[in-house]
XYZ file of C-alpha atoms in Angstrom:
733
model
C 2.835 -7.296 -28.187
C 0.356 -7.951 -25.403
C -2.758 -5.812 -25.741
C -3.586 -3.257 -23.093
C -7.039 -4.855 -22.436
C -5.376 -8.210 -21.743
C -2.857 -6.606 -19.381
C -5.517 -4.944 -17.423
C -7.892 -7.987 -17.279
C -9.195 -8.548 -13.827
C -8.922 -5.044 -12.643
C -11.952 -3.011 -11.509
C -12.838 0.209 -13.236
C -11.003 2.514 -10.726
C -7.971 0.384 -10.758
C -7.950 0.523 -14.539
C -8.280 4.258 -14.385
C -5.203 4.481 -12.054
C -3.055 2.266 -14.373
C -3.967 4.204 -17.425
C -3.296 7.507 -15.708
C 0.368 7.777 -16.810
C 0.785 11.504 -17.596
C 1.019 14.370 -15.170
C 0.418 14.469 -11.410
C -1.819 11.657 -10.190
C -2.973 11.016 -6.598
C -4.426 7.548 -5.724
C -6.239 7.246 -2.378
C -6.044 3.415 -1.914
C -7.863 2.017 0.997
C -6.650 -0.927 3.020
C -6.755 -4.099 0.968
C -7.769 -2.332 -2.244
C -5.113 -3.917 -4.510
C -2.712 -1.003 -4.652
C 0.322 -3.247 -5.161
C -1.178 -4.846 -8.123
C -2.034 -1.311 -9.539
C 1.466 -0.142 -9.072
C 2.885 -3.323 -10.656
C 0.686 -3.187 -13.704
C 1.095 0.613 -14.155
C 4.924 -0.022 -14.362
C 4.440 -2.867 -16.918
C 1.929 -0.648 -18.802
C 4.390 2.224 -19.031
C 7.173 -0.059 -20.093
C 5.236 -2.186 -22.639
C 2.350 -0.094 -23.919
C 4.215 3.380 -23.896
C 7.573 1.785 -24.713
C 9.550 3.591 -21.952
C 12.799 1.864 -21.067
C 12.295 0.488 -17.434
C 15.659 2.250 -16.269
C 13.769 5.548 -16.826
C 11.018 4.494 -14.316
C 11.619 5.184 -10.681
C 9.300 3.114 -8.497
C 9.704 3.848 -4.823
C 8.405 1.471 -2.168
C 8.310 1.625 1.637
C 10.441 -1.402 2.522
C 13.007 -3.555 0.695
C 10.684 -6.515 1.053
C 7.962 -4.582 -0.839
C 10.428 -3.728 -3.614
C 11.454 -7.376 -3.885
C 7.812 -8.515 -4.072
C 7.151 -5.865 -6.838
C 10.135 -7.002 -8.907
C 9.022 -10.538 -8.538
C 5.509 -9.644 -9.826
C 7.011 -7.622 -12.748
C 9.106 -10.492 -13.913
C 5.927 -12.473 -14.615
C 5.097 -9.979 -17.343
C 8.611 -8.934 -18.243
C 10.934 -11.898 -17.544
C 14.044 -10.124 -18.525
C 13.461 -6.945 -16.453
C 15.606 -6.661 -13.259
C 13.648 -3.807 -11.768
C 16.824 -1.846 -11.112
C 15.008 1.251 -9.971
C 12.326 -0.427 -7.970
C 13.729 0.709 -4.616
C 13.081 2.353 -1.245
C 14.041 6.083 -0.941
C 17.306 5.226 0.829
C 18.165 2.509 -1.617
C 17.471 4.772 -4.624
C 19.625 7.560 -3.045
C 22.341 4.976 -2.471
C 22.323 3.975 -6.112
C 22.441 7.720 -7.231
C 25.345 8.418 -4.843
C 27.298 5.325 -6.146
C 27.459 7.217 -9.380
C 27.948 10.849 -8.337
C 29.349 10.992 -4.841
C 32.698 11.547 -6.270
C 31.615 15.039 -6.824
C 31.678 15.513 -2.963
C 35.258 13.943 -2.786
C 33.814 10.610 -1.446
C 34.873 7.274 -2.914
C 32.311 5.230 -4.792
C 32.755 2.367 -2.295
C 31.597 4.361 0.710
C 30.110 2.357 3.475
C 26.594 2.698 4.828
C 26.275 2.494 8.741
C 23.307 0.783 10.390
C 22.232 1.520 14.054
C 24.682 -0.984 15.573
C 27.555 0.601 13.584
C 26.547 4.006 14.902
C 26.593 2.698 18.392
C 29.976 1.189 17.937
C 31.371 4.565 16.796
C 29.803 6.124 19.906
C 31.366 3.465 22.140
C 34.868 4.186 20.805
C 34.299 7.908 21.477
C 33.151 7.225 24.964
C 36.216 4.859 25.621
C 38.702 7.400 24.335
C 37.340 10.331 26.310
C 36.406 8.601 29.510
C 32.674 8.946 28.993
C 29.981 6.500 30.036
C 26.225 5.803 29.332
C 25.550 7.706 32.561
C 26.622 10.850 30.733
C 24.462 10.387 27.650
C 22.627 7.183 26.401
C 23.398 6.174 22.939
C 19.763 6.646 22.098
C 19.776 10.119 23.258
C 22.901 11.008 21.144
C 21.541 9.216 17.982
C 18.127 11.038 18.386
C 19.998 14.405 18.739
C 21.998 13.643 15.645
C 18.986 12.863 13.644
C 17.342 16.154 14.646
C 20.692 18.013 14.013
C 21.011 16.488 10.526
C 17.399 17.306 9.648
C 17.891 20.996 10.424
C 21.624 21.985 9.961
C 23.460 22.286 6.688
C 26.064 19.778 7.729
C 26.892 18.123 4.412
C 29.757 20.585 3.407
C 31.463 19.768 6.831
C 31.587 16.056 5.825
C 32.482 16.559 2.200
C 34.865 19.588 2.061
C 38.162 18.123 0.536
C 40.277 20.615 2.419
C 38.750 19.963 5.744
C 38.208 23.677 6.370
C 34.456 23.776 6.778
C 33.344 23.818 10.460
C 30.375 21.871 11.679
C 27.438 24.203 11.915
C 25.102 24.771 14.926
C 27.496 23.153 17.492
C 28.357 26.081 19.610
C 29.692 24.121 22.552
C 31.624 21.548 20.489
C 34.803 22.328 22.452
C 33.262 21.683 25.884
C 34.633 18.115 26.644
C 32.001 15.717 27.347
C 29.001 17.794 26.176
C 26.430 16.438 23.724
C 27.707 18.715 21.014
C 31.355 17.488 21.650
C 30.213 13.782 21.203
C 28.298 14.791 18.031
C 31.250 16.625 16.579
C 33.499 13.616 17.337
C 30.968 11.421 15.543
C 30.983 13.644 12.528
C 34.756 13.701 12.445
C 34.845 9.849 12.415
C 32.243 9.875 9.659
C 34.430 12.249 7.660
C 37.646 10.384 8.161
C 36.152 6.980 7.152
C 33.837 8.188 4.444
C 30.854 6.674 6.466
C 27.231 7.440 5.572
C 24.182 6.577 7.798
C 20.612 6.419 6.796
C 19.937 10.239 7.232
C 22.920 11.019 5.160
C 21.806 9.142 2.023
C 18.869 11.451 1.364
C 20.645 14.620 2.601
C 23.712 14.051 0.365
C 21.478 13.487 -2.745
C 19.448 16.590 -1.969
C 22.627 18.574 -1.479
C 23.973 17.364 -4.866
C 20.676 18.292 -6.626
C 20.448 21.751 -4.891
C 24.080 22.710 -5.696
C 24.872 21.076 -9.060
C 22.546 22.284 -11.764
C 24.088 19.816 -14.414
C 23.589 16.926 -12.069
C 20.067 18.020 -11.262
C 19.168 18.154 -14.853
C 20.828 14.681 -15.574
C 18.660 12.978 -12.958
C 15.504 14.883 -13.861
C 15.956 13.763 -17.463
C 16.683 10.254 -16.363
C 13.452 9.604 -14.492
C 10.668 10.207 -17.058
C 8.145 8.527 -14.687
C 8.105 8.385 -10.973
C 5.625 6.411 -8.918
C 5.715 6.409 -4.991
C 3.942 3.875 -2.755
C 2.783 4.676 0.854
C 3.044 8.356 0.157
C 1.149 9.075 3.281
C 4.287 8.034 5.162
C 6.849 10.266 3.433
C 8.827 12.774 5.498
C 9.662 16.375 4.486
C 13.054 15.395 2.815
C 11.536 12.600 0.831
C 8.677 14.862 -0.242
C 11.290 17.413 -1.451
C 13.234 14.726 -3.302
C 10.166 13.661 -5.156
C 9.333 17.236 -6.057
C 12.753 17.894 -7.372
C 13.292 14.760 -9.425
C 9.774 15.105 -11.151
C 10.055 18.815 -12.027
C 11.235 18.097 -15.660
C 8.706 15.593 -16.922
C 6.001 16.287 -14.303
C 4.994 12.642 -14.279
C 4.558 11.985 -10.604
C 2.155 9.166 -9.414
C 1.518 8.737 -5.703
C -0.376 6.030 -3.959
C -1.413 6.128 -0.224
C -4.077 6.175 2.348
C -4.231 9.120 4.595
C -6.323 7.068 7.008
C -3.148 5.067 7.623
C -0.738 7.930 8.313
C 0.780 6.730 11.664
C 4.396 7.787 11.533
C 4.318 11.572 12.390
C 7.070 10.824 15.041
C 9.541 10.196 12.230
C 8.419 13.057 9.969
C 5.478 11.883 8.093
C 2.706 14.456 7.553
C -0.791 13.597 6.409
C -0.991 17.060 4.691
C 1.558 16.012 2.148
C -1.034 13.634 0.692
C -4.179 15.631 1.452
C -2.823 18.868 -0.049
C -0.981 17.193 -2.981
C -3.566 18.766 -5.482
C -2.820 22.231 -4.058
C 0.930 21.916 -4.538
C 1.000 20.105 -7.853
C -1.099 21.654 -10.630
C -3.921 19.748 -12.316
C -3.677 16.742 -10.128
C -5.854 13.852 -10.944
C -7.427 11.969 -7.972
C -8.579 8.288 -8.077
C -10.093 6.649 -5.064
C -9.697 2.888 -4.667
C -12.311 1.811 -2.050
C -13.156 -1.777 -3.015
C -11.584 -3.988 -0.315
C -10.553 -7.601 -1.338
C -9.048 -8.433 2.066
C -11.743 -8.347 4.873
C -15.284 -9.371 5.481
C -18.080 -6.749 5.339
C -18.500 -6.996 9.009
C -14.819 -6.145 9.750
C -15.029 -3.180 7.223
C -18.306 -1.942 8.845
C -16.416 -1.600 12.197
C -13.450 -0.041 10.579
C -15.436 2.487 8.550
C -17.431 3.445 11.674
C -14.255 4.070 13.616
C -12.339 6.206 11.032
C -15.373 8.313 10.144
C -14.685 10.205 13.523
C -11.660 11.811 11.942
C -11.738 15.238 10.263
C -8.343 15.201 8.581
C -9.017 12.707 5.722
C -10.374 12.318 2.214
C -13.920 10.970 2.366
C -13.717 7.196 1.684
C -15.730 4.185 2.734
C -14.358 0.737 2.108
C -16.709 -1.644 0.293
C -16.329 -5.489 0.686
C -16.072 -7.942 -2.114
C -16.008 -10.998 0.118
C -19.141 -12.591 1.556
C -20.436 -11.942 4.952
C -18.798 -13.392 8.052
C -18.952 -12.998 11.801
C -19.321 -9.662 13.602
C -16.168 -8.578 15.287
C -16.189 -9.730 18.836
C -15.805 -7.214 21.657
C -14.890 -8.709 25.023
C -14.894 -6.699 28.258
C -12.891 -8.157 31.043
C -12.943 -7.387 34.853
C -9.083 -7.374 34.886
C -5.993 -7.296 32.721
C -5.407 -10.979 33.664
C -8.849 -11.957 32.695
C -8.525 -10.168 29.332
C -5.203 -12.058 28.684
C -6.649 -15.435 29.683
C -9.707 -14.960 27.467
C -7.359 -14.102 24.528
C -5.246 -17.215 25.146
C -8.301 -19.453 25.634
C -9.903 -18.194 22.473
C -6.650 -18.934 20.499
C -6.545 -22.320 22.015
C -10.059 -23.045 20.892
C -9.436 -21.681 17.278
C -6.314 -23.841 17.032
C -8.157 -26.934 18.174
C -10.731 -26.384 15.553
C -8.069 -26.318 12.866
C -6.792 -22.663 12.611
C -3.019 -22.637 12.266
C -1.377 -20.531 14.942
C 0.566 -18.641 12.242
C -2.755 -17.325 11.050
C -3.372 -15.503 14.348
C -1.871 -12.083 15.351
C -2.316 -10.202 18.701
C -1.805 -6.457 18.233
C -1.151 -3.866 20.880
C -0.214 -0.180 21.088
C 3.100 -0.415 23.014
C 5.540 -3.319 23.508
C 5.118 -3.424 27.258
C 1.593 -4.602 26.825
C 2.693 -8.035 25.532
C 3.779 -9.287 29.037
C 0.361 -10.562 30.420
C -0.490 -11.921 26.916
C 2.777 -13.800 26.792
C 2.142 -15.236 30.337
C -1.291 -16.414 29.355
C -0.063 -18.147 26.247
C 2.556 -19.914 28.138
C -0.068 -21.201 30.579
C -1.989 -22.402 27.617
C 1.137 -23.993 26.211
C 0.737 -22.031 22.972
C 4.033 -21.072 21.162
C 4.414 -17.610 20.099
C 6.908 -15.116 18.696
C 7.226 -11.388 19.661
C 8.058 -9.192 16.650
C 10.533 -6.411 17.357
C 12.868 -8.704 19.289
C 16.559 -8.720 18.137
C 16.565 -8.855 14.344
C 18.584 -11.510 12.645
C 21.198 -9.110 11.127
C 21.717 -7.402 14.421
C 22.798 -10.531 16.333
C 26.361 -10.432 17.504
C 27.640 -13.440 15.653
C 26.098 -12.172 12.394
C 27.530 -8.713 12.928
C 30.970 -10.305 13.593
C 30.862 -12.531 10.402
C 29.792 -9.603 8.149
C 32.499 -7.389 9.700
C 35.137 -9.881 8.546
C 33.728 -9.597 4.981
C 33.444 -5.808 5.223
C 37.023 -5.522 6.286
C 38.177 -7.199 3.136
C 35.970 -4.767 1.003
C 36.228 -1.466 2.981
C 39.235 -1.820 5.299
C 37.334 0.433 7.707
C 38.080 1.173 11.230
C 34.526 0.069 12.487
C 34.977 -3.489 11.116
C 38.620 -3.675 12.190
C 37.763 -2.836 15.786
C 35.065 -5.364 15.838
C 37.094 -8.388 14.771
C 40.791 -7.698 15.329
C 40.599 -9.421 18.770
C 37.750 -11.884 18.177
C 38.975 -14.478 18.689
C 41.617 -13.189 21.000
C 44.873 -12.233 19.225
C 46.537 -10.158 21.968
C 45.592 -6.912 20.354
C 44.050 -5.264 23.432
C 43.633 -1.737 24.732
C 47.323 -0.694 24.855
C 48.156 -1.885 21.406
C 45.005 -0.336 19.975
C 45.881 3.051 21.598
C 49.175 2.769 19.777
C 47.443 2.123 16.403
C 45.021 5.101 16.996
C 47.908 7.404 17.736
C 49.797 6.314 14.657
C 46.781 6.716 12.413
C 45.988 10.183 13.902
C 49.693 11.236 13.214
C 50.171 9.708 9.835
C 46.668 9.538 8.449
C 45.142 6.323 7.094
C 43.103 3.540 8.703
C 43.752 1.372 11.707
C 44.401 -1.408 9.360
C 47.121 0.687 7.638
C 48.510 1.387 11.060
C 48.666 -2.210 12.027
C 50.637 -3.019 8.792
C 53.097 -0.310 9.645
C 53.519 -1.455 13.209
C 53.130 -5.252 13.132
C 56.928 -5.731 13.222
C 57.482 -3.626 16.212
C 58.451 -4.970 19.639
C 55.159 -4.062 21.123
C 53.300 -6.402 18.688
C 55.868 -9.216 18.825
C 53.866 -11.246 21.352
C 50.560 -10.828 19.549
C 49.088 -12.512 16.459
C 49.032 -9.306 14.514
C 51.215 -10.673 11.660
C 48.960 -13.785 11.455
C 45.885 -11.696 11.285
C 47.432 -9.678 8.380
C 48.242 -12.823 6.581
C 44.597 -14.099 6.942
C 43.288 -10.942 5.482
C 45.742 -10.851 2.590
C 45.161 -14.506 1.834
C 41.374 -13.956 1.908
C 41.799 -11.094 -0.594
C 43.473 -13.377 -2.967
C 40.906 -16.123 -2.392
C 38.141 -13.644 -3.000
C 39.513 -12.657 -6.415
C 38.684 -16.171 -7.703
C 35.649 -17.247 -5.643
C 32.141 -15.843 -5.047
C 31.195 -14.031 -1.836
C 29.534 -17.069 -0.328
C 32.596 -19.157 -0.617
C 34.713 -16.179 0.525
C 32.753 -15.691 3.685
C 33.042 -19.275 4.605
C 36.751 -19.297 3.871
C 37.573 -16.241 6.016
C 35.513 -17.398 9.000
C 37.456 -20.596 8.939
C 40.967 -19.243 8.399
C 40.477 -16.449 10.859
C 39.443 -18.900 13.607
C 36.086 -17.343 14.061
C 33.931 -20.509 13.369
C 36.296 -22.701 15.550
C 36.022 -20.015 18.222
C 32.130 -20.378 18.262
C 32.523 -24.196 18.294
C 34.692 -23.855 21.441
C 32.208 -21.558 23.028
C 29.615 -24.371 22.705
C 26.775 -22.081 21.719
C 24.755 -24.105 19.254
C 22.314 -21.251 18.585
C 25.108 -18.950 17.457
C 26.433 -21.627 15.144
C 22.965 -22.206 13.740
C 22.688 -18.445 13.094
C 26.011 -18.476 11.392
C 24.971 -21.408 9.090
C 21.707 -19.542 8.404
C 23.767 -16.488 7.308
C 26.046 -18.596 4.984
C 22.838 -20.251 3.518
C 21.314 -16.833 2.920
C 24.529 -15.590 1.079
C 24.612 -18.670 -1.060
C 20.920 -18.022 -1.953
C 21.783 -14.369 -2.802
C 24.597 -15.464 -5.044
C 22.386 -18.039 -6.815
C 19.528 -15.616 -7.388
C 21.280 -12.282 -8.046
C 22.970 -13.171 -11.238
C 25.796 -10.777 -12.196
C 25.427 -8.413 -9.347
C 27.073 -10.675 -6.679
C 30.034 -8.530 -5.669
C 30.525 -8.279 -1.888
C 30.217 -4.432 -1.774
C 26.653 -4.599 -3.253
C 25.615 -7.433 -0.970
C 26.996 -5.622 2.217
C 25.359 -2.285 1.468
C 22.008 -4.216 0.718
C 22.282 -5.766 4.095
C 22.874 -2.334 5.775
C 19.738 -1.027 4.049
C 17.492 -3.731 5.495
C 14.938 -2.728 8.066
C 13.298 -4.675 10.680
C 10.002 -4.783 8.646
C 11.806 -6.806 6.017
C 12.460 -9.785 8.457
C 9.733 -12.346 8.834
C 9.355 -15.576 10.772
C 7.443 -18.242 8.873
C 7.039 -20.722 11.812
C 3.635 -21.836 13.064
C 3.507 -19.485 16.007
C 1.090 -16.876 17.359
C 2.418 -13.480 16.243
C 2.591 -10.791 18.898
C 3.463 -7.222 17.736
C 2.673 -3.494 17.969
C 0.271 -2.042 15.431
C 3.096 -0.053 13.838
C 4.976 -3.304 13.105
C 1.804 -4.901 11.801
C 1.260 -2.049 9.164
C 1.381 -3.509 5.643
C 0.598 -7.005 6.861
C -2.578 -8.953 7.059
C -3.830 -11.932 9.039
C -6.720 -14.337 9.012
C -7.546 -13.750 12.689
C -6.546 -10.594 14.605
C -6.851 -9.699 18.346
C -6.556 -6.135 19.265
C -6.050 -5.819 23.068
C -5.656 -3.259 25.717
C -8.198 -0.848 24.306
C -8.239 1.385 27.284
C -7.817 5.108 27.768
C -4.098 5.768 28.458
C -3.079 2.577 26.669
C -4.942 2.794 23.340
C -5.144 5.690 22.762
C -1.761 6.338 24.454
C -1.510 8.549 27.492
C 1.035 10.680 25.638
C -1.684 12.147 23.341
C -1.909 15.959 23.851
C -3.756 17.427 20.881
C -6.683 16.940 18.424
C -4.260 16.045 15.729
C -2.446 13.511 17.853
C -5.743 11.934 18.722
C -6.645 11.803 14.993
C -3.334 9.926 14.328
C -4.016 7.622 17.191
C -7.439 6.840 15.734
C -5.668 6.082 12.496
C -3.392 3.535 14.362
C -6.558 1.813 15.515
C -7.999 1.775 12.054
C -4.737 0.103 10.798
C -5.148 -2.467 13.593
C -8.721 -3.300 12.593
C -8.016 -3.480 8.889
C -5.321 -6.109 9.264
C -7.927 -8.781 9.883
C -9.234 -10.894 7.106
C -11.769 -13.314 8.614
C -12.041 -12.757 12.289
C -11.562 -9.639 14.503
C -11.499 -9.500 18.276
C -11.426 -6.314 20.415
C -10.881 -6.313 24.131
C -10.446 -4.004 27.041
C -10.341 -4.385 30.909
C -11.300 -2.700 34.145
C -9.042 -2.306 37.109
C -5.742 -0.299 37.549
C -2.675 -0.324 35.401
C 0.752 1.152 36.337
C 1.604 2.038 32.786
C -1.797 3.723 32.189
C -1.140 5.555 35.534
C -4.431 4.915 37.382
C -7.822 3.515 36.859
C -8.697 1.923 33.441
C -11.435 3.169 31.310
C -12.813 1.745 28.012
C -11.122 3.242 25.051
C -13.032 5.971 23.077
C -12.343 3.938 20.007
C -14.661 1.331 21.224
C -17.369 3.988 21.554
C -16.576 5.245 18.131
C -17.730 2.044 16.641
C -21.471 1.598 16.244
C -22.371 -0.888 18.955
C -24.734 -2.729 16.582
C -21.699 -3.690 14.521
C -19.993 -5.589 17.431
C -20.796 -8.941 19.086
C -20.337 -7.817 22.787
C -19.300 -10.431 25.354
C -18.322 -10.086 28.958
C -20.016 -7.741 31.338
C -19.431 -3.865 31.212
C -21.683 -2.261 33.797
C -23.568 0.952 33.160
C -21.456 2.536 35.920
C -18.311 1.583 34.315
C -19.501 2.817 30.876
C -20.666 6.183 32.270
C -17.457 6.809 34.094
C -15.503 5.934 30.873
C -17.639 8.345 28.822
C -17.237 11.093 31.367
C -13.495 10.651 31.457
C -13.285 10.674 27.647
C -15.289 13.819 27.476
C -13.037 15.576 29.998
C -9.929 14.609 28.268
C -11.401 15.646 24.881
C -12.283 19.102 26.255
C -8.816 19.482 27.853
C -7.222 18.882 24.370
C -9.743 21.332 22.635
C -11.601 18.597 20.922
C -15.086 19.943 21.962
C -16.552 23.457 22.281
C -17.699 24.857 25.652
C -21.327 24.144 24.515
C -20.351 20.522 23.771
C -18.672 20.309 27.107
C -22.019 21.271 28.750
C -24.314 19.199 26.519
C -22.694 15.755 25.946
C -22.168 14.205 29.429
C -24.705 11.309 29.028
C -26.033 9.101 26.211
C -29.234 7.307 25.533
C -29.601 4.408 28.128
C -27.476 5.961 30.766
C -28.948 6.023 34.440
C -28.971 9.494 36.027
C -30.243 11.202 39.149
C -32.026 14.597 39.162
C -31.770 16.575 42.451
C -35.524 16.923 42.709
C -36.966 14.270 40.393
C -34.911 11.381 41.466
C -33.424 8.507 39.531
C -34.188 7.954 35.842
C -32.958 6.584 32.332
C -32.031 8.800 29.468
C -34.242 8.119 26.544
C -32.779 10.587 23.955
C -30.481 13.466 23.564
C -31.456 16.187 21.145
C -31.025 19.902 20.669
C -29.205 20.563 23.915
C -31.740 18.689 26.106
C -32.188 15.188 27.649
C -35.435 13.261 27.454
C -35.449 11.242 30.749
C -37.930 8.750 32.143
C -38.065 9.118 35.844
C -39.675 6.729 38.436
C -43.250 6.443 38.085
C -43.190 6.579 34.294
C -43.027 10.394 34.101
C -41.042 11.527 30.986
C -39.532 14.931 31.234
C -37.370 17.082 28.954
C -34.609 18.467 31.171
C -32.425 21.464 29.917
C -28.916 20.282 30.157
C -26.352 21.564 32.661
C -23.502 19.531 33.948
C -24.597 20.366 37.584
C -28.187 19.278 37.055
C -27.848 15.588 36.343
C -25.391 13.160 37.912
C -24.691 9.501 37.317
C -26.965 7.083 39.108
C -25.473 3.619 40.132
C -28.286 1.326 41.178
C -27.728 -1.407 43.748
C -26.707 -4.806 42.169
C -30.080 -6.341 42.850
C -31.941 -3.451 41.077
C -32.861 -3.942 37.424
C -30.495 -1.699 35.563
C -32.250 -1.523 32.136
C -29.958 -3.850 30.284
């Protein structure tokens, strides 16, 4: 057996402490680039090999499917025969639990998981049937309302009651045709009829089972002897509750996260889950990983300086292992166009000096900010990709192809409606209405209805019989072939591949071939678990964060998209008030999260970091631009400043920031009166004239006025005003 010391070889002392902390409640505050994935991997191996715990009794929760795959791959280097069956995301783990026990809720084990496009298809069918349009309610508005509803209402009995007697709770106006509640109720009815589950349902159904079935709760609490959760700072309330319930028996819960990177409050994450963990779980042991292996000392210096301005955090200062490099560069532009041109020119210069474009990322706070950057890159003839565009598995031809495969497995209405008339088979609106009416009257699916009505006169001129024969023949084919061959077979025999060829869209054909190749790769690498149902539900559980583009292109993305990634060279642009931080910030807590977003942006950089802002006006920022407070949060000595930011513009920016901070309650009345100017600012006194602030201390300014007289002036906001000297006057810089 491999020795513990050999297994832990290469870890620093705190990493070793974290790996060895196997019993009880353990909280690991892991700073950016501190090797937390290695710690999680080796702790899993340590528990399995040193403690002798069967891996199927270790639940290891990751944030994305990509992270789970990476962890399984690492574990196999230590345990080649281990498949990492319980190394999953929260949603995937719940899906696996439900596969075993959803029958207790009168659902079939082969229930189908909906993604967002599927949800929109359901809504479209509701709109079509009831004469509604997007002018009534956008799909996004309905889906957002559904998410809020499912987070608050005890709706699971409505979906699972076998006698269909339970009414949907909290929908008082459900009978009002065309109302939001009416649409939501229709959506729930379609879910119940077809045994659909969406992302929100996966966790809610498991929590409902655990809350209402004591034997089942004991079963899963006994099963998971050790639980470890990555990115715990990002868990939402239901995920927190699930971790708490599952760990109650053995009380071995190990969480890893960085409260300085909690940036998902808009989807339920609460930094207090991590910060107050020791108050809610007895005898919690806390380990701090603050040795950073990713970035240069100069990048970490700027990052530490920024995040130190937050109050809601565990004290932590990242320490660099790597040798010194260049200071982060800060460029101040006179306009948004100049900022974009500077970024593009800098990238051009780096590329000409040998830096691959794929090593360079441009990060911004909101998607709309990419436009001037894209235009500048085009002018410099620099290829780029914008992350967050249509993901591969959401493209129409991919959804169509997978719908054919899903129809074979699930025979569901959603897949049926997507492909029954693609390519055209003469099964249009009138015939579909006939099928819907038959299914409503006799029960069953639309596919069942088509089988019952295909011989009727109404369908005689359609290709309904041929379509059914294609499906039946594909079923027989699938019984003897793997899913890769089955997919190719049904796309050919259904006419879908020839249909795309006739359309002449080579990009769609290329995407279809890419899909076939990925399915073949899945079959070749997944071993025994290659059934179509497992594959299809795995695709449904994919998130946009799991899809990457490996081409040599400059990467443009929001900071939220970049979380968890790292790049040799990073540009963080649009560091202006109203842009980054966002104009939507309304409270001290919101501003702290916004600062954490900026901290995440800075800590993505390995070798080079570039920060930039601009003067002028911006429609999205709704007015004049001011430098971001996050630039002022960083000690100026830690940045290599380029461009020209006048004292006038700096003072206007500081004054604007102070006003907005006080409006949000970020400063006391005394602070409001005493922190208007900083050392170096030019001011004018009503009697003493123009001067320069030398120091600010104990509620007073020390100001040097004309003639060399130094005076200490008691601070009042109406005593000193900014002084903007003429351009030809020396301004002290």
